């Protein structure tokens, strides 16, 4: 599978590169565009401030430009938190998208969004301050209405970015469970 993997608001950190290597070891081709042009952050607040400085439109433009050379191949869009939000936006707008793998995040869904049974898998902490139960329920229903085939996996007690071993949110057990299921998802596409 061809996977376009977007980083979180922390930037292109070692955990993103390690995740890409894990996917490559499983036989997938993976790209990890650096939407922050080399900047990384130690706190979510710093990353969010930089994200707001760049602006959502510029980040999406950078993501589209990164994905464009490969989109004809039929990409699986994937991402961590902010990167998941970006991946979702691109996948819903790319008729050749093969799948959508969301780690720790979702995004708004345009009323006009329409896909033909796009496989979508979401992995998220429970509870998660950025992905509340009410939000996730509404998101799930909107994705189904748009035509996506959605699976949601919740990890009780894990922190928001629990797959990143360098962050306080890390939960090794939840991370391993996530990767096991996510790799199965990619193999099924």
Short mmCIF file of C-alpha atoms in Angstrom, two decimals:
data_model
loop_
_atom_site.label_atom_id
_atom_site.label_comp_id
_atom_site.label_asym_id
_atom_site.label_seq_id
_atom_site.Cartn_x
_atom_site.Cartn_y
_atom_site.Cartn_z
CA UNK A 1 0.00 0.00 0.00
CA UNK A 2 1.10 3.59 -0.62
CA UNK A 3 0.75 5.57 2.62
CA UNK A 4 0.97 9.35 3.05
CA UNK A 5 1.59 9.81 6.79
CA UNK A 6 1.16 13.30 8.31
CA UNK A 7 2.73 14.40 11.59
CA UNK A 8 1.00 15.94 14.61
CA UNK A 9 1.21 19.50 15.88
CA UNK A 10 4.53 18.53 17.49
CA UNK A 11 6.07 18.34 14.00
CA UNK A 12 7.96 15.57 12.23
CA UNK A 13 9.32 13.90 15.36
CA UNK A 14 11.23 10.61 15.70
CA UNK A 15 8.00 8.77 16.55
CA UNK A 16 6.54 9.63 13.13
CA UNK A 17 9.67 8.39 11.38
CA UNK A 18 9.60 5.22 13.53
CA UNK A 19 5.94 4.65 12.60
CA UNK A 20 6.81 5.06 8.91
CA UNK A 21 9.67 2.57 9.31
CA UNK A 22 7.29 0.13 10.98
CA UNK A 23 4.88 0.43 8.05
CA UNK A 24 7.74 0.03 5.55
CA UNK A 25 8.93 -3.10 7.35
CA UNK A 26 5.43 -4.50 6.79
CA UNK A 27 5.83 -3.93 3.05
CA UNK A 28 4.20 -0.52 2.56
CA UNK A 29 5.62 2.48 0.74
CA UNK A 30 5.39 5.48 3.08
CA UNK A 31 5.95 9.21 2.72
CA UNK A 32 6.20 11.56 5.73
CA UNK A 33 5.97 15.15 4.50
CA UNK A 34 7.25 17.83 6.86
CA UNK A 35 4.46 20.40 6.90
CA UNK A 36 6.35 22.50 9.47
CA UNK A 37 9.53 22.73 7.35
CA UNK A 38 11.86 21.34 9.99
CA UNK A 39 10.26 22.82 13.10
CA UNK A 40 9.37 20.52 16.00
CA UNK A 41 7.92 21.39 19.38
CA UNK A 42 8.16 20.11 22.94
CA UNK A 43 4.63 21.05 23.97
CA UNK A 44 1.25 20.86 22.28
CA UNK A 45 0.73 24.57 23.06
CA UNK A 46 3.87 25.57 21.14
CA UNK A 47 2.87 23.40 18.21
CA UNK A 48 -0.67 24.75 18.16
CA UNK A 49 0.62 28.34 18.23
CA UNK A 50 2.87 27.60 15.25
CA UNK A 51 0.02 25.82 13.48
CA UNK A 52 -2.19 28.89 13.92
CA UNK A 53 0.63 31.13 12.70
CA UNK A 54 0.90 29.10 9.48
CA UNK A 55 -2.86 28.81 9.12
CA UNK A 56 -5.08 25.90 8.13
CA UNK A 57 -5.19 26.86 4.44
CA UNK A 58 -1.39 26.93 4.14
CA UNK A 59 -1.05 23.59 5.95
CA UNK A 60 -3.61 22.00 3.62
CA UNK A 61 -1.83 23.50 0.62
CA UNK A 62 1.47 21.99 1.79
CA UNK A 63 -0.23 18.63 2.34
CA UNK A 64 -1.87 18.64 -1.10
CA UNK A 65 1.44 19.51 -2.75
CA UNK A 66 3.15 16.68 -0.85
CA UNK A 67 0.50 14.13 -1.84
CA UNK A 68 -0.08 15.24 -5.44
CA UNK A 69 2.88 13.40 -7.03
CA UNK A 70 1.64 10.10 -5.56
CA UNK A 71 -2.16 10.41 -5.58
CA UNK A 72 -2.54 8.64 -8.95
CA UNK A 73 -1.22 5.50 -7.23
CA UNK A 74 -4.20 5.44 -4.85
CA UNK A 75 -3.00 6.58 -1.46
CA UNK A 76 -3.95 5.58 2.02
CA UNK A 77 -3.97 8.86 3.92
CA UNK A 78 -2.86 8.59 7.52
CA UNK A 79 -1.87 10.93 10.32
CA UNK A 80 -1.37 11.66 13.98
CA UNK A 81 -3.77 14.12 15.66
CA UNK A 82 -3.46 17.32 13.55
CA UNK A 83 -2.03 15.11 10.81
CA UNK A 84 -5.10 12.88 11.04
CA UNK A 85 -7.28 15.93 10.51
CA UNK A 86 -5.27 16.83 7.41
CA UNK A 87 -5.30 13.21 6.17
CA UNK A 88 -9.08 13.08 6.55
CA UNK A 89 -9.56 16.28 4.55
CA UNK A 90 -7.35 15.02 1.73
CA UNK A 91 -8.86 11.52 1.66
CA UNK A 92 -12.40 12.86 1.42
CA UNK A 93 -11.35 15.02 -1.52
CA UNK A 94 -9.36 12.38 -3.42
CA UNK A 95 -11.51 9.99 -5.45
CA UNK A 96 -8.52 7.65 -5.83
CA UNK A 97 -7.95 7.35 -2.05
CA UNK A 98 -7.68 3.71 -1.00
CA UNK A 99 -8.17 4.26 2.72
CA UNK A 100 -7.90 6.55 5.72
CA UNK A 101 -6.01 5.68 8.91
CA UNK A 102 -6.60 8.17 11.71
CA UNK A 103 -4.44 8.09 14.83
CA UNK A 104 -5.57 10.35 17.66
CA UNK A 105 -7.64 12.78 15.61
CA UNK A 106 -10.49 13.63 13.29
CA UNK A 107 -11.74 16.75 11.53
CA UNK A 108 -14.90 18.51 10.44
CA UNK A 109 -16.68 16.92 7.50
CA UNK A 110 -18.12 19.03 4.71
CA UNK A 111 -21.86 18.56 4.15
CA UNK A 112 -21.10 17.76 0.52
CA UNK A 113 -18.50 15.08 1.33
CA UNK A 114 -19.17 11.85 -0.51
CA UNK A 115 -17.05 8.72 -0.85
CA UNK A 116 -17.73 5.27 -2.18
CA UNK A 117 -17.30 3.00 0.85
CA UNK A 118 -13.87 4.47 1.70
CA UNK A 119 -12.31 2.25 4.40
CA UNK A 120 -11.65 4.37 7.50
CA UNK A 121 -10.05 3.31 10.74
CA UNK A 122 -9.78 5.58 13.80
CA UNK A 123 -7.67 4.90 16.90
CA UNK A 124 -8.26 7.27 19.81
CA UNK A 125 -7.83 7.45 23.58
CA UNK A 126 -10.81 7.12 25.89
CA UNK A 127 -11.35 9.72 27.18
CA UNK A 128 -9.56 12.19 24.94
CA UNK A 129 -9.75 15.93 25.63
CA UNK A 130 -9.46 16.71 21.90
CA UNK A 131 -11.86 13.99 20.70
CA UNK A 132 -14.82 14.01 23.09
CA UNK A 133 -17.49 11.30 23.09
CA UNK A 134 -20.13 13.68 21.69
CA UNK A 135 -17.79 14.85 18.93
CA UNK A 136 -16.85 11.28 17.99
CA UNK A 137 -20.48 10.18 17.86
CA UNK A 138 -21.37 13.03 15.52
CA UNK A 139 -18.20 12.47 13.46
CA UNK A 140 -18.99 8.76 13.06
CA UNK A 141 -22.52 9.46 11.84
CA UNK A 142 -21.31 12.12 9.40
CA UNK A 143 -18.63 9.81 8.01
CA UNK A 144 -21.18 7.03 7.53
CA UNK A 145 -23.55 9.50 5.82
CA UNK A 146 -20.69 10.50 3.49
CA UNK A 147 -20.38 6.83 2.49
CA UNK A 148 -17.31 5.77 4.49
CA UNK A 149 -16.90 2.29 5.97
CA UNK A 150 -15.78 3.29 9.49
CA UNK A 151 -14.13 1.35 12.33
CA UNK A 152 -13.40 3.08 15.65
CA UNK A 153 -11.02 1.74 18.28
CA UNK A 154 -10.89 3.34 21.75
CA UNK A 155 -8.11 2.84 24.29
CA UNK A 156 -9.22 3.38 27.87
CA UNK A 157 -6.81 5.30 30.06
CA UNK A 158 -4.34 6.13 27.27
CA UNK A 159 -3.17 9.72 26.72
CA UNK A 160 -4.04 11.68 23.57
CA UNK A 161 -0.85 10.88 21.58
CA UNK A 162 -0.30 7.50 23.22
CA UNK A 163 1.68 6.02 20.31
CA UNK A 164 4.59 8.48 20.76
CA UNK A 165 7.11 6.93 23.20
CA UNK A 166 8.79 10.31 23.78
CA UNK A 167 5.67 11.99 25.16
CA UNK A 168 4.01 11.73 28.60
CA UNK A 169 0.84 10.43 26.85
CA UNK A 170 2.62 7.24 25.80
CA UNK A 171 0.91 3.95 26.59
CA UNK A 172 2.98 1.01 25.30
CA UNK A 173 0.15 -1.52 25.51
CA UNK A 174 -2.34 0.70 23.68
CA UNK A 175 0.30 1.61 21.10
CA UNK A 176 1.10 -2.03 20.32
CA UNK A 177 -2.60 -2.87 20.07
CA UNK A 178 -3.09 0.08 17.71
CA UNK A 179 -0.25 -0.96 15.40
CA UNK A 180 -1.42 -4.55 15.29
CA UNK A 181 -4.92 -3.52 14.20
CA UNK A 182 -3.68 -0.75 11.89
CA UNK A 183 -1.29 -3.09 10.07
CA UNK A 184 -4.14 -5.56 9.59
CA UNK A 185 -6.26 -2.73 8.20
CA UNK A 186 -3.57 -1.73 5.69
CA UNK A 187 -3.08 -5.36 4.65
CA UNK A 188 -6.81 -5.66 3.98
CA UNK A 189 -6.90 -2.79 1.48
#
